CSV table of N, CA, C and O and ligand atoms in Angstrom, one decimal:
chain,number,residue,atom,x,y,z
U,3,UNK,N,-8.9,-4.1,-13.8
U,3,UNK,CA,-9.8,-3.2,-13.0
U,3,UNK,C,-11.3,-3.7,-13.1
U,3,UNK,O,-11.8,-3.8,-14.3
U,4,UNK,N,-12.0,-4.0,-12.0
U,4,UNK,CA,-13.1,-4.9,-12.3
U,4,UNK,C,-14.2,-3.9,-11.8
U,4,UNK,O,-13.7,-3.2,-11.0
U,5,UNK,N,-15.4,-3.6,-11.8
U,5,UNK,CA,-16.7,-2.8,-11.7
U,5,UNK,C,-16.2,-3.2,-9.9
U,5,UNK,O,-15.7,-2.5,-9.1
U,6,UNK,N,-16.6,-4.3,-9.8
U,6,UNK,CA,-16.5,-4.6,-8.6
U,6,UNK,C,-15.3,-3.9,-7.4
U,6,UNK,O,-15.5,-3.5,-6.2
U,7,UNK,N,-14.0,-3.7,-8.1
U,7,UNK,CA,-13.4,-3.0,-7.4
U,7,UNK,C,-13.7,-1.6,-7.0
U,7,UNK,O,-13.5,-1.0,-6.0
U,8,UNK,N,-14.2,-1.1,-8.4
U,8,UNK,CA,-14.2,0.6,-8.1
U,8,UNK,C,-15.4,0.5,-7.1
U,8,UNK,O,-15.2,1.0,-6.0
U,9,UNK,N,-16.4,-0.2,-7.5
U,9,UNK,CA,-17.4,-0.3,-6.1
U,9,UNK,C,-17.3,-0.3,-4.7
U,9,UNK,O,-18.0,0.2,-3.8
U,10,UNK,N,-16.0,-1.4,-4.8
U,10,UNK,CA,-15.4,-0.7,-3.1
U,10,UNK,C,-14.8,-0.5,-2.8
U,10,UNK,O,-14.3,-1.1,-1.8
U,11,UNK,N,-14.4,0.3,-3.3
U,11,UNK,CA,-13.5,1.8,-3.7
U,11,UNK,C,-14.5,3.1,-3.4
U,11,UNK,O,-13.9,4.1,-2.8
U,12,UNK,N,-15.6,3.1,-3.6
U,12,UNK,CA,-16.5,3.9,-3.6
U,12,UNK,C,-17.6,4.1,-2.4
U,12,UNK,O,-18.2,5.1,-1.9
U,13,UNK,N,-17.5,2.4,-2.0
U,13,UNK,CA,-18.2,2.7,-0.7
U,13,UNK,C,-17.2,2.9,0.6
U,13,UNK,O,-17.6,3.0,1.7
U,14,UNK,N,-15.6,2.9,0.2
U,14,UNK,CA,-14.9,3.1,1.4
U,14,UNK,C,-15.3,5.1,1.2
U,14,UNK,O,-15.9,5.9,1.9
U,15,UNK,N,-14.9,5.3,0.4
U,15,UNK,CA,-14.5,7.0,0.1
U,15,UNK,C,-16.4,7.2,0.9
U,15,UNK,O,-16.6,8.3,1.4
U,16,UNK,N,-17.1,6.5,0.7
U,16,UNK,CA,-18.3,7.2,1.4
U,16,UNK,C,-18.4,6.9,2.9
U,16,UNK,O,-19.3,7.4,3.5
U,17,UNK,N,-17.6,6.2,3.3
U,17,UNK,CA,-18.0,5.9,4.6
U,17,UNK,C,-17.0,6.6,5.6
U,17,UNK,O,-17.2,6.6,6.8
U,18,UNK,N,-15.9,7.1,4.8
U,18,UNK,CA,-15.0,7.7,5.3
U,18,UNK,C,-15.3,9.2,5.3
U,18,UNK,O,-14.8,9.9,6.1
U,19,UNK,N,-16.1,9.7,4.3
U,19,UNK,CA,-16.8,11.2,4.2
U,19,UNK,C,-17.5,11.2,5.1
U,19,UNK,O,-17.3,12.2,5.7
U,20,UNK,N,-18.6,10.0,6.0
U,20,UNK,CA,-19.3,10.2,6.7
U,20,UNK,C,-18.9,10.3,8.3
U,20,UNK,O,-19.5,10.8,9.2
U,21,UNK,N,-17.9,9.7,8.4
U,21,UNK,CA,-16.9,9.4,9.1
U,21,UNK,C,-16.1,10.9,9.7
U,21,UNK,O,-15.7,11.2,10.8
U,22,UNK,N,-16.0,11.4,8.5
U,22,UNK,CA,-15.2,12.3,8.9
U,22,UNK,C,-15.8,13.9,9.9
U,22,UNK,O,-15.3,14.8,10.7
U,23,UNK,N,-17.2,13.6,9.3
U,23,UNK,CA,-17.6,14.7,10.6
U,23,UNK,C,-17.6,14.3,11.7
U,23,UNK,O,-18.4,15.0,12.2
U,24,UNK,N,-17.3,13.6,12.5
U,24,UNK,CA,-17.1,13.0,13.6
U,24,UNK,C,-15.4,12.8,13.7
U,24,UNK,O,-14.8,13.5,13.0
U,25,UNK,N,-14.9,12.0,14.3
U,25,UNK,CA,-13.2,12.1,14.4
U,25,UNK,C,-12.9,10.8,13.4
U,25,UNK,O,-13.1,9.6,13.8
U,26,UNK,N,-12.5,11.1,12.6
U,26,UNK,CA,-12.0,10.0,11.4
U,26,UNK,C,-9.8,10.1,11.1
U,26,UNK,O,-9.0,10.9,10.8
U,27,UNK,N,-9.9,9.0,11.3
U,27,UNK,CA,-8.5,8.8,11.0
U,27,UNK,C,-7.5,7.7,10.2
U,27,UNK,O,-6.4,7.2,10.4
U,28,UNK,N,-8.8,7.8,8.9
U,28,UNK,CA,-8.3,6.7,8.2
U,28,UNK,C,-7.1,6.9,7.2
U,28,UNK,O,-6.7,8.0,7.0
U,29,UNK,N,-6.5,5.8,6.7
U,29,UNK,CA,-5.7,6.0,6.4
U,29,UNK,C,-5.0,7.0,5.6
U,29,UNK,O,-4.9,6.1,4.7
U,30,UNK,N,-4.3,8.0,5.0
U,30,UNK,CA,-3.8,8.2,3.9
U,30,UNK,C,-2.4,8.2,3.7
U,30,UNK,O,-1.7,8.2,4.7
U,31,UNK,N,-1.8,8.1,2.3
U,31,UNK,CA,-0.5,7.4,2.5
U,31,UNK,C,0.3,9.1,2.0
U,31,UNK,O,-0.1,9.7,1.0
U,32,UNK,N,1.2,9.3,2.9
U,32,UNK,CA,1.7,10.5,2.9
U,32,UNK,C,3.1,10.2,2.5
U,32,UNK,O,3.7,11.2,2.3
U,33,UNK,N,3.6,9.2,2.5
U,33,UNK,CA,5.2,9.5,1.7
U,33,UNK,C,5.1,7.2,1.6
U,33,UNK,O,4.5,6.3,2.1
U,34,UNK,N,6.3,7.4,0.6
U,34,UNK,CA,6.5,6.0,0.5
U,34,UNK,C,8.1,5.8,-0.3
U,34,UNK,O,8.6,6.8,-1.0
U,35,UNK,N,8.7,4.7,0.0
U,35,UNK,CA,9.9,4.1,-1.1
U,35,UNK,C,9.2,2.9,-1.4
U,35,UNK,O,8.7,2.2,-0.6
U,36,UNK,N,9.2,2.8,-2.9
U,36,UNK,CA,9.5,3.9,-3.8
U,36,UNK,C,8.3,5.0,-3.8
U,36,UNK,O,7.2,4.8,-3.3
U,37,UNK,N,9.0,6.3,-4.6
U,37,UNK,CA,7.7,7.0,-4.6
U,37,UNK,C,6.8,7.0,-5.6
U,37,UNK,O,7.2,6.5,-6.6
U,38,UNK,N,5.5,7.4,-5.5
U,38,UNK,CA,5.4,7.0,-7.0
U,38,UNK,C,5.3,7.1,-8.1
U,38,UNK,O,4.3,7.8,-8.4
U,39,UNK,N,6.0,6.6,-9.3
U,39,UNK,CA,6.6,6.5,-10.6
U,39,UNK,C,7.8,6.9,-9.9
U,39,UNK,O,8.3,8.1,-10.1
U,40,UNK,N,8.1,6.3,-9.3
U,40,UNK,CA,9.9,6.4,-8.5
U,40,UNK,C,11.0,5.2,-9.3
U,40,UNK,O,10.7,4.4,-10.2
U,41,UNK,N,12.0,5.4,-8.7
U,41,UNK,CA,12.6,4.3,-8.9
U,41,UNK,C,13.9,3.4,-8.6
U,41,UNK,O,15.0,3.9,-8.4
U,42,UNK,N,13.8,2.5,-8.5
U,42,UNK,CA,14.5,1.3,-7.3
U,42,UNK,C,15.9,0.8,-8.0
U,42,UNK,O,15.6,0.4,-9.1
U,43,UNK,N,17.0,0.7,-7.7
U,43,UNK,CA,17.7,-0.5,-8.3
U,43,UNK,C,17.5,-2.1,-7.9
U,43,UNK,O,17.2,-2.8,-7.0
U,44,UNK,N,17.8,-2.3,-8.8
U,44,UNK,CA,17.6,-4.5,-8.7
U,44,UNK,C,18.2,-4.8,-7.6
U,44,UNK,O,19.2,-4.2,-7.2
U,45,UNK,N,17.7,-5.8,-6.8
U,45,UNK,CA,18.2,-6.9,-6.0
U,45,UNK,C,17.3,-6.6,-5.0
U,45,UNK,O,16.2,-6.3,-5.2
U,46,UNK,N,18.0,-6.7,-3.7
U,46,UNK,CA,16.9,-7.1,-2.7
U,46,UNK,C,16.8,-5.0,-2.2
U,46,UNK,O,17.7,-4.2,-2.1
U,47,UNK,N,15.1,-4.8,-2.1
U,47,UNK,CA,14.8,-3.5,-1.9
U,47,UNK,C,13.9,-3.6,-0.9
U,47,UNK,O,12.8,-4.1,-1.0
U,48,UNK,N,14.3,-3.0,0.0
U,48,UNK,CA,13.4,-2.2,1.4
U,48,UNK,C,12.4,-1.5,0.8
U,48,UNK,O,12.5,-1.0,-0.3
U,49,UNK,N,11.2,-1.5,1.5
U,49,UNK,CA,10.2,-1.0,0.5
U,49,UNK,C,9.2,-0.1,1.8
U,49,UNK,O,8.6,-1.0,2.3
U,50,UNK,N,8.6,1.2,2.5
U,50,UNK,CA,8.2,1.5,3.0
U,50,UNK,C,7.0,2.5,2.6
U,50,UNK,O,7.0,3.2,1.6
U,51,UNK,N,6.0,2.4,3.5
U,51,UNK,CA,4.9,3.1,3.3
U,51,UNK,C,4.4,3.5,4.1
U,51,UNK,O,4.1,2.8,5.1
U,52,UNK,N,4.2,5.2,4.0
U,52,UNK,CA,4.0,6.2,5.5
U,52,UNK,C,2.2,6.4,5.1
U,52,UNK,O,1.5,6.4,4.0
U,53,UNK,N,1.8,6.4,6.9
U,53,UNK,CA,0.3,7.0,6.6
U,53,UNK,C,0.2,8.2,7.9
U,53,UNK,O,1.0,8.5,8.8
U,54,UNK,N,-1.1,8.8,7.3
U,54,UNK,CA,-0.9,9.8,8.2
U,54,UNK,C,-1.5,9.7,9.5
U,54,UNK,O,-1.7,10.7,10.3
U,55,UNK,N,-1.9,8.1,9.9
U,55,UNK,CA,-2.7,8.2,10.9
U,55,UNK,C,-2.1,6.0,11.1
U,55,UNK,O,-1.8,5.3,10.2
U,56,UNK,N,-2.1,5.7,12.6
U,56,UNK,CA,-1.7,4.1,13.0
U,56,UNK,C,-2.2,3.5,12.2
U,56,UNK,O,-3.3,3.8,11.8
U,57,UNK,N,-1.7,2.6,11.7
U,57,UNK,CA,-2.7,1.1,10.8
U,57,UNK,C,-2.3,-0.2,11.3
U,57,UNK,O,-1.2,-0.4,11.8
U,58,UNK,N,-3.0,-0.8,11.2
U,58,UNK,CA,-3.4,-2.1,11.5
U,58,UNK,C,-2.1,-2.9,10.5
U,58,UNK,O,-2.1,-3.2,9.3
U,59,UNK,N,-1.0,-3.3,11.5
U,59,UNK,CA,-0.1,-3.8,10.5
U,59,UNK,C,0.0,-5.4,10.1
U,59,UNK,O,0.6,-6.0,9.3
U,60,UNK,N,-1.2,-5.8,11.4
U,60,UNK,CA,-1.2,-7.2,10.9
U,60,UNK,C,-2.4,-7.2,10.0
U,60,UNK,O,-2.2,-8.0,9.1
U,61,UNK,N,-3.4,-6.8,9.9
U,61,UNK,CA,-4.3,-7.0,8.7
U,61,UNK,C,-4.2,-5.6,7.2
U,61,UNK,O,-5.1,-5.2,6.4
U,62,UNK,N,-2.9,-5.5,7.3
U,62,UNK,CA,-3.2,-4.9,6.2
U,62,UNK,C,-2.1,-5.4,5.0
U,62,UNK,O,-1.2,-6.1,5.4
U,63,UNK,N,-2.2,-5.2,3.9
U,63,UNK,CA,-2.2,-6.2,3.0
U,63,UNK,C,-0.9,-5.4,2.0
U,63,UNK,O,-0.9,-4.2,1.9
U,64,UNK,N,0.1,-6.0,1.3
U,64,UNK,CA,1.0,-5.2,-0.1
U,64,UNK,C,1.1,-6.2,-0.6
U,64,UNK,O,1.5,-7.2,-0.2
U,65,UNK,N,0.4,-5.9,-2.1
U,65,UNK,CA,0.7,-6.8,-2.9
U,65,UNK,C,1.8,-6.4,-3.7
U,65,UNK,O,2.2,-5.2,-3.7
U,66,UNK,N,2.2,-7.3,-4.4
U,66,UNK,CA,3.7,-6.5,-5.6
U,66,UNK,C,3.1,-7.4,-7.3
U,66,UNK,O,3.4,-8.5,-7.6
U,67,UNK,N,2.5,-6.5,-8.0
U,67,UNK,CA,1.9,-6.7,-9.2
U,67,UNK,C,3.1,-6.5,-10.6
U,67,UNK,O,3.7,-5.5,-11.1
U,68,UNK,N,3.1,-7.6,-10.9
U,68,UNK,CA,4.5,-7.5,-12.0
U,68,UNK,C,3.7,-6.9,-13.3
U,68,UNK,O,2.5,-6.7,-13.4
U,69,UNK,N,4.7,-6.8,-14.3
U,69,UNK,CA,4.4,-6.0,-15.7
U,69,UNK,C,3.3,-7.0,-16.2
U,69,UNK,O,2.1,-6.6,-16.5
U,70,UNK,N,3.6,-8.7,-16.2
U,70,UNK,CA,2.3,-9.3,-16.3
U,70,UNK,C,1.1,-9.6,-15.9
U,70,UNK,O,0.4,-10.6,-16.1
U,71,UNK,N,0.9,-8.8,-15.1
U,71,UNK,CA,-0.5,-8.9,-14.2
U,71,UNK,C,-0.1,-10.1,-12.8
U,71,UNK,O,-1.0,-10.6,-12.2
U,72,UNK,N,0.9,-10.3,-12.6
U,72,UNK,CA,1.0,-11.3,-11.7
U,72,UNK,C,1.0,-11.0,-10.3
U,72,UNK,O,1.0,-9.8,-10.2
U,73,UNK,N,0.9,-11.6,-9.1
U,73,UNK,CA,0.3,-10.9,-8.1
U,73,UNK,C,1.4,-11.5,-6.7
U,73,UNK,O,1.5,-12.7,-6.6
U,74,UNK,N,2.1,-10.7,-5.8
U,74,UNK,CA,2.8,-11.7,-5.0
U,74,UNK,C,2.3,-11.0,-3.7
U,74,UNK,O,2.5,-9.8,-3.9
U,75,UNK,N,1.9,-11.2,-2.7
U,75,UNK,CA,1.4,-10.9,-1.5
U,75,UNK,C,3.0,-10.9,-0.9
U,75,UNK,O,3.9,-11.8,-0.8
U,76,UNK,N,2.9,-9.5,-0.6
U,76,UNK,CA,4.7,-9.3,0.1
U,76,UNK,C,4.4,-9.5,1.9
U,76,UNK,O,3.3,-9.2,2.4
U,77,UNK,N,5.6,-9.8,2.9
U,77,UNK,CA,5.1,-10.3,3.7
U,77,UNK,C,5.4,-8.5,4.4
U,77,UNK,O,6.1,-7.7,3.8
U,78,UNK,N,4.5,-8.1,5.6
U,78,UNK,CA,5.0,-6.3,6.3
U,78,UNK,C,5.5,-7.1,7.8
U,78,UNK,O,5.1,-8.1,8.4
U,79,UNK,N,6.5,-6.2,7.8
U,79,UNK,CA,7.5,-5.9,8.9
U,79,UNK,C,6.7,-5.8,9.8
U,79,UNK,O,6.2,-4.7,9.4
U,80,UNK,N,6.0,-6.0,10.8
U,80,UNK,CA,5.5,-5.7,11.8
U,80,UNK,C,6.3,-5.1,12.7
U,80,UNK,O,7.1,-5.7,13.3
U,81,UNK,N,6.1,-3.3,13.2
U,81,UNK,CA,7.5,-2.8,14.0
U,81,UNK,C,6.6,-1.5,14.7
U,81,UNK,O,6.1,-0.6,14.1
U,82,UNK,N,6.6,-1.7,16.3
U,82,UNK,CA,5.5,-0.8,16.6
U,82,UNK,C,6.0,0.4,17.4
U,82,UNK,O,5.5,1.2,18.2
U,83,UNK,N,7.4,0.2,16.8
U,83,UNK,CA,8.0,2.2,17.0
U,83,UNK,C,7.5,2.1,16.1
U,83,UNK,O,6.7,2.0,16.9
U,84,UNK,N,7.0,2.0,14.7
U,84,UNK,CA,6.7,3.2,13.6
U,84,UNK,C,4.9,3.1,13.5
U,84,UNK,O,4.3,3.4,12.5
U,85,UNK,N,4.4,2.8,14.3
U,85,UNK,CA,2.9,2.6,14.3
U,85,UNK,C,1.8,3.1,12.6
U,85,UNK,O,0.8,2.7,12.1
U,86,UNK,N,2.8,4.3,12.3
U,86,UNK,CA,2.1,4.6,10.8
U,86,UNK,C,2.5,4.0,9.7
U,86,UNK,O,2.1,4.4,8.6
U,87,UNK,N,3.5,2.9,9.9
U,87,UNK,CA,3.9,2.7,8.5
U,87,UNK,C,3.8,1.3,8.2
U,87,UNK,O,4.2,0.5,9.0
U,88,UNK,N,3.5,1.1,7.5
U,88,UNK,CA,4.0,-0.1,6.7
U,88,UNK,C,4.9,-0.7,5.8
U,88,UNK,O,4.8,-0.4,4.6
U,89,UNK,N,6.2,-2.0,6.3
U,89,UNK,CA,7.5,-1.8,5.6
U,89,UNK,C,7.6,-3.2,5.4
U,89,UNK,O,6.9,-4.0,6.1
U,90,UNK,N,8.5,-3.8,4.2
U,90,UNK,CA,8.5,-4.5,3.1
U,90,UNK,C,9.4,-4.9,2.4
U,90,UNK,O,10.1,-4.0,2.0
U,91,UNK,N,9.9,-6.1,2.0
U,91,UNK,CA,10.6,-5.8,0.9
U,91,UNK,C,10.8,-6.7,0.0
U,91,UNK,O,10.7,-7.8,0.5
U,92,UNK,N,11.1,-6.8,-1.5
U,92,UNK,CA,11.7,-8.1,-2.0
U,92,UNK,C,12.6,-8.0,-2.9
U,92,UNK,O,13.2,-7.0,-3.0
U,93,UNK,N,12.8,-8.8,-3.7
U,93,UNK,CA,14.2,-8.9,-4.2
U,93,UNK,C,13.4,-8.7,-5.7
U,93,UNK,O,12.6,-9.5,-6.2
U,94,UNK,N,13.7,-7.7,-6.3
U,94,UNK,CA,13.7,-7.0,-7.5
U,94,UNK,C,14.3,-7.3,-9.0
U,94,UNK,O,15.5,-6.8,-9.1
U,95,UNK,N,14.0,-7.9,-9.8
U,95,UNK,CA,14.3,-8.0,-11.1
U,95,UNK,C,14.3,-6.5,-11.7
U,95,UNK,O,13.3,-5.9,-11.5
U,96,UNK,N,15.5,-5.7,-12.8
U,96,UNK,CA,14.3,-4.6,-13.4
U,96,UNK,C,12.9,-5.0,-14.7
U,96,UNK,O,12.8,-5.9,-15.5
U,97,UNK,N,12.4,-4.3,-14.5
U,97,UNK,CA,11.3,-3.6,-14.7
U,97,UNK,C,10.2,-3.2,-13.9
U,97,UNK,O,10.3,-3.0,-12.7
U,98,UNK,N,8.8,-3.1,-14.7
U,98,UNK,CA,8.1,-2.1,-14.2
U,98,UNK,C,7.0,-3.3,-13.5
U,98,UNK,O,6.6,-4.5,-13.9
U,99,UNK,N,6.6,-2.4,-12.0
U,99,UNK,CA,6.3,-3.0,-10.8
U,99,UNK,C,4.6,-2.2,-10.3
U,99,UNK,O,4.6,-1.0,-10.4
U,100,UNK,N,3.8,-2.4,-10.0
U,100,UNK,CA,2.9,-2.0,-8.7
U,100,UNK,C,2.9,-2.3,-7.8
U,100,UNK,O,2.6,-3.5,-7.7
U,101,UNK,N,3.0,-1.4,-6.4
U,101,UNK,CA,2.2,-1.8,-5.3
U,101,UNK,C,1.8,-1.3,-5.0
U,101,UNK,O,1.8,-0.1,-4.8
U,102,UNK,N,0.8,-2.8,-4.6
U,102,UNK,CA,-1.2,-2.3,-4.8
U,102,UNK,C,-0.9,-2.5,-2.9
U,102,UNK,O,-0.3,-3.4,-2.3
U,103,UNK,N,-1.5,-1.3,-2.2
U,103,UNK,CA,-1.6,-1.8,-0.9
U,103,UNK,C,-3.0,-1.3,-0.3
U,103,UNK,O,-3.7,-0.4,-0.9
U,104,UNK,N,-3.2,-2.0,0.8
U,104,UNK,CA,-4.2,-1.9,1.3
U,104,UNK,C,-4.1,-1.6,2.8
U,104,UNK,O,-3.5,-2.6,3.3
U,105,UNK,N,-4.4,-0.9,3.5
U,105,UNK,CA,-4.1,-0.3,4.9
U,105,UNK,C,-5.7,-0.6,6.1
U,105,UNK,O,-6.7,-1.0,5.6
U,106,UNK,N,-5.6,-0.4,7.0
U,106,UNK,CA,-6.7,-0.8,7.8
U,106,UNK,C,-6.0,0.4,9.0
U,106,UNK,O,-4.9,0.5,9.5
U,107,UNK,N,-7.3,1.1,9.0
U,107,UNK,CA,-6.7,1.9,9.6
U,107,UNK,C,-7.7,1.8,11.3
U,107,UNK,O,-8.8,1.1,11.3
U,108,UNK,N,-7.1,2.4,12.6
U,108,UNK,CA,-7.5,2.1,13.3
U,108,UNK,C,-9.2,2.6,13.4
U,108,UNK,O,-10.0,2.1,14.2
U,109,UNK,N,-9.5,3.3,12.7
U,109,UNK,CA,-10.9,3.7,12.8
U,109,UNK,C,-11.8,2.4,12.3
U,109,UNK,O,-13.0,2.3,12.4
U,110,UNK,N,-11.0,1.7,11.6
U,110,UNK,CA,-11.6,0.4,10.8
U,110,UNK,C,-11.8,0.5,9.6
U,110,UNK,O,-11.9,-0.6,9.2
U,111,UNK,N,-11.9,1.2,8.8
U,111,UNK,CA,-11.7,1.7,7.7
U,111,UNK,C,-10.2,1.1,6.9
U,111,UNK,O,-9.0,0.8,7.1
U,112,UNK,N,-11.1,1.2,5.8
U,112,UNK,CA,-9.6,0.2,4.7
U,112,UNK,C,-9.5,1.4,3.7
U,112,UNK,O,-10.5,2.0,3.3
U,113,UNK,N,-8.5,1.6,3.5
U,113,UNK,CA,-8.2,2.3,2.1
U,113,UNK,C,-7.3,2.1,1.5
U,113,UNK,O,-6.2,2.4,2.1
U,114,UNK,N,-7.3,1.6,0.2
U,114,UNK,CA,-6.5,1.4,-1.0
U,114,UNK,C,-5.7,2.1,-2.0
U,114,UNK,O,-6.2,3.1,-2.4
U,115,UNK,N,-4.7,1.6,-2.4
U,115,UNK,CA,-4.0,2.6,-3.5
U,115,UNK,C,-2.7,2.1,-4.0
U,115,UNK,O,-1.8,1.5,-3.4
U,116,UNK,N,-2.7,2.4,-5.5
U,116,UNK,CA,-1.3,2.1,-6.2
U,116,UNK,C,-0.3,2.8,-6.2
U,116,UNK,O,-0.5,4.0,-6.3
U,117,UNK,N,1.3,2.3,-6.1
U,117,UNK,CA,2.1,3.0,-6.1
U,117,UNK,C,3.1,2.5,-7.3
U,117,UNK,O,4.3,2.2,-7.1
U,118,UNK,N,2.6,2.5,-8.6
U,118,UNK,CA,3.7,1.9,-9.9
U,118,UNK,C,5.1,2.7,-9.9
U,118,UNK,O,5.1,3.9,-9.6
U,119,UNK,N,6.2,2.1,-10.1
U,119,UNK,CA,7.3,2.4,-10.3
U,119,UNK,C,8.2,1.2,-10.6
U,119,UNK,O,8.0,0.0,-10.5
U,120,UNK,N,9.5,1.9,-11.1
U,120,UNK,CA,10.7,1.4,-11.9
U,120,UNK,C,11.8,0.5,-11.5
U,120,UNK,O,12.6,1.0,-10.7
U,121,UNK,N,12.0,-0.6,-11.8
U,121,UNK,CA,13.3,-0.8,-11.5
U,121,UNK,C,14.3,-0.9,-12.6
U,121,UNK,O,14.2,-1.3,-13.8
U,122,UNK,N,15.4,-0.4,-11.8
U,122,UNK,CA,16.4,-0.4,-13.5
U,122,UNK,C,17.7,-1.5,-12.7
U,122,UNK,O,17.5,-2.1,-11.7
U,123,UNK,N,18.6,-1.6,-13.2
U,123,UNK,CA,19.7,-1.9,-13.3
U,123,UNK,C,20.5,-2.0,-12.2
U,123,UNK,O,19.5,-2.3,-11.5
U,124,UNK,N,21.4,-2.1,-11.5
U,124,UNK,CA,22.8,-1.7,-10.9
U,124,UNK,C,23.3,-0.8,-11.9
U,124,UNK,O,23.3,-1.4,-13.1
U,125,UNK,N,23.8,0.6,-11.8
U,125,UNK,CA,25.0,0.8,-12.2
U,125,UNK,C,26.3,0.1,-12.1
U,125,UNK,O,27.3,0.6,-12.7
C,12,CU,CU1,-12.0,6.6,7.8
């Protein structure tokens, strides 16, 4: 976590406050697989992310952050019956995962957020 991130982190959440008295429709993520601190079984996993408002599916961003800080830019489904979501997927080792995603919402506005969770096993 670098100064620099919470920074714009902070200037999105202000521009979206200002934003919002006027018609604002940025992003927020209202449901996802997995959920989060959810959890997945191994192998190849579908991965989706609901917002409450269209996003920009070609410039918005999932990364998939392993237990060692490692970073893999997952590729999104581009599918515009679902215009709010963004969907995903890759092939799962268990353990413990983030995805860091980043949304672009039609107002232009970016907003960010983690979703950590588990992978275990096959039964
Ligand atoms: Cu906004």
């Amino acid at each position: 976590m670098s100064l620099r991130r919470h920074f714009g982190t902070f200037l999105v959440a202000a521009a979206c406050t200002v934003a919002s008295m006027s018609a604002s429709a940025h992003a927020i993520l209202v449901d996802s697989t997995p959920k989060p601190n959810g959890t997945l079984a191994a192998g190849h996993a579908d991965m989706a992310f609901k917002y409450n408002s269209k996003i920009d599916q070609h410039r918005s961003r999932i990364t998939l952050v392993k237990a060692d800080n490692s970073e893999t830019v997952l590729t999104i489904a581009t599918n515009s019956s679902k215009p709010n979501e963004l969907d995903t997927s890759a092939d799962l080792a268990p353990g413990t995962y983030t995805i860091r995603w980043q949304a672009l919402a039609l107002d232009g506005h970016i907003t960010r957020g983690d979703v950590p969770f588990t992978v275990v096993a096959k039964p």
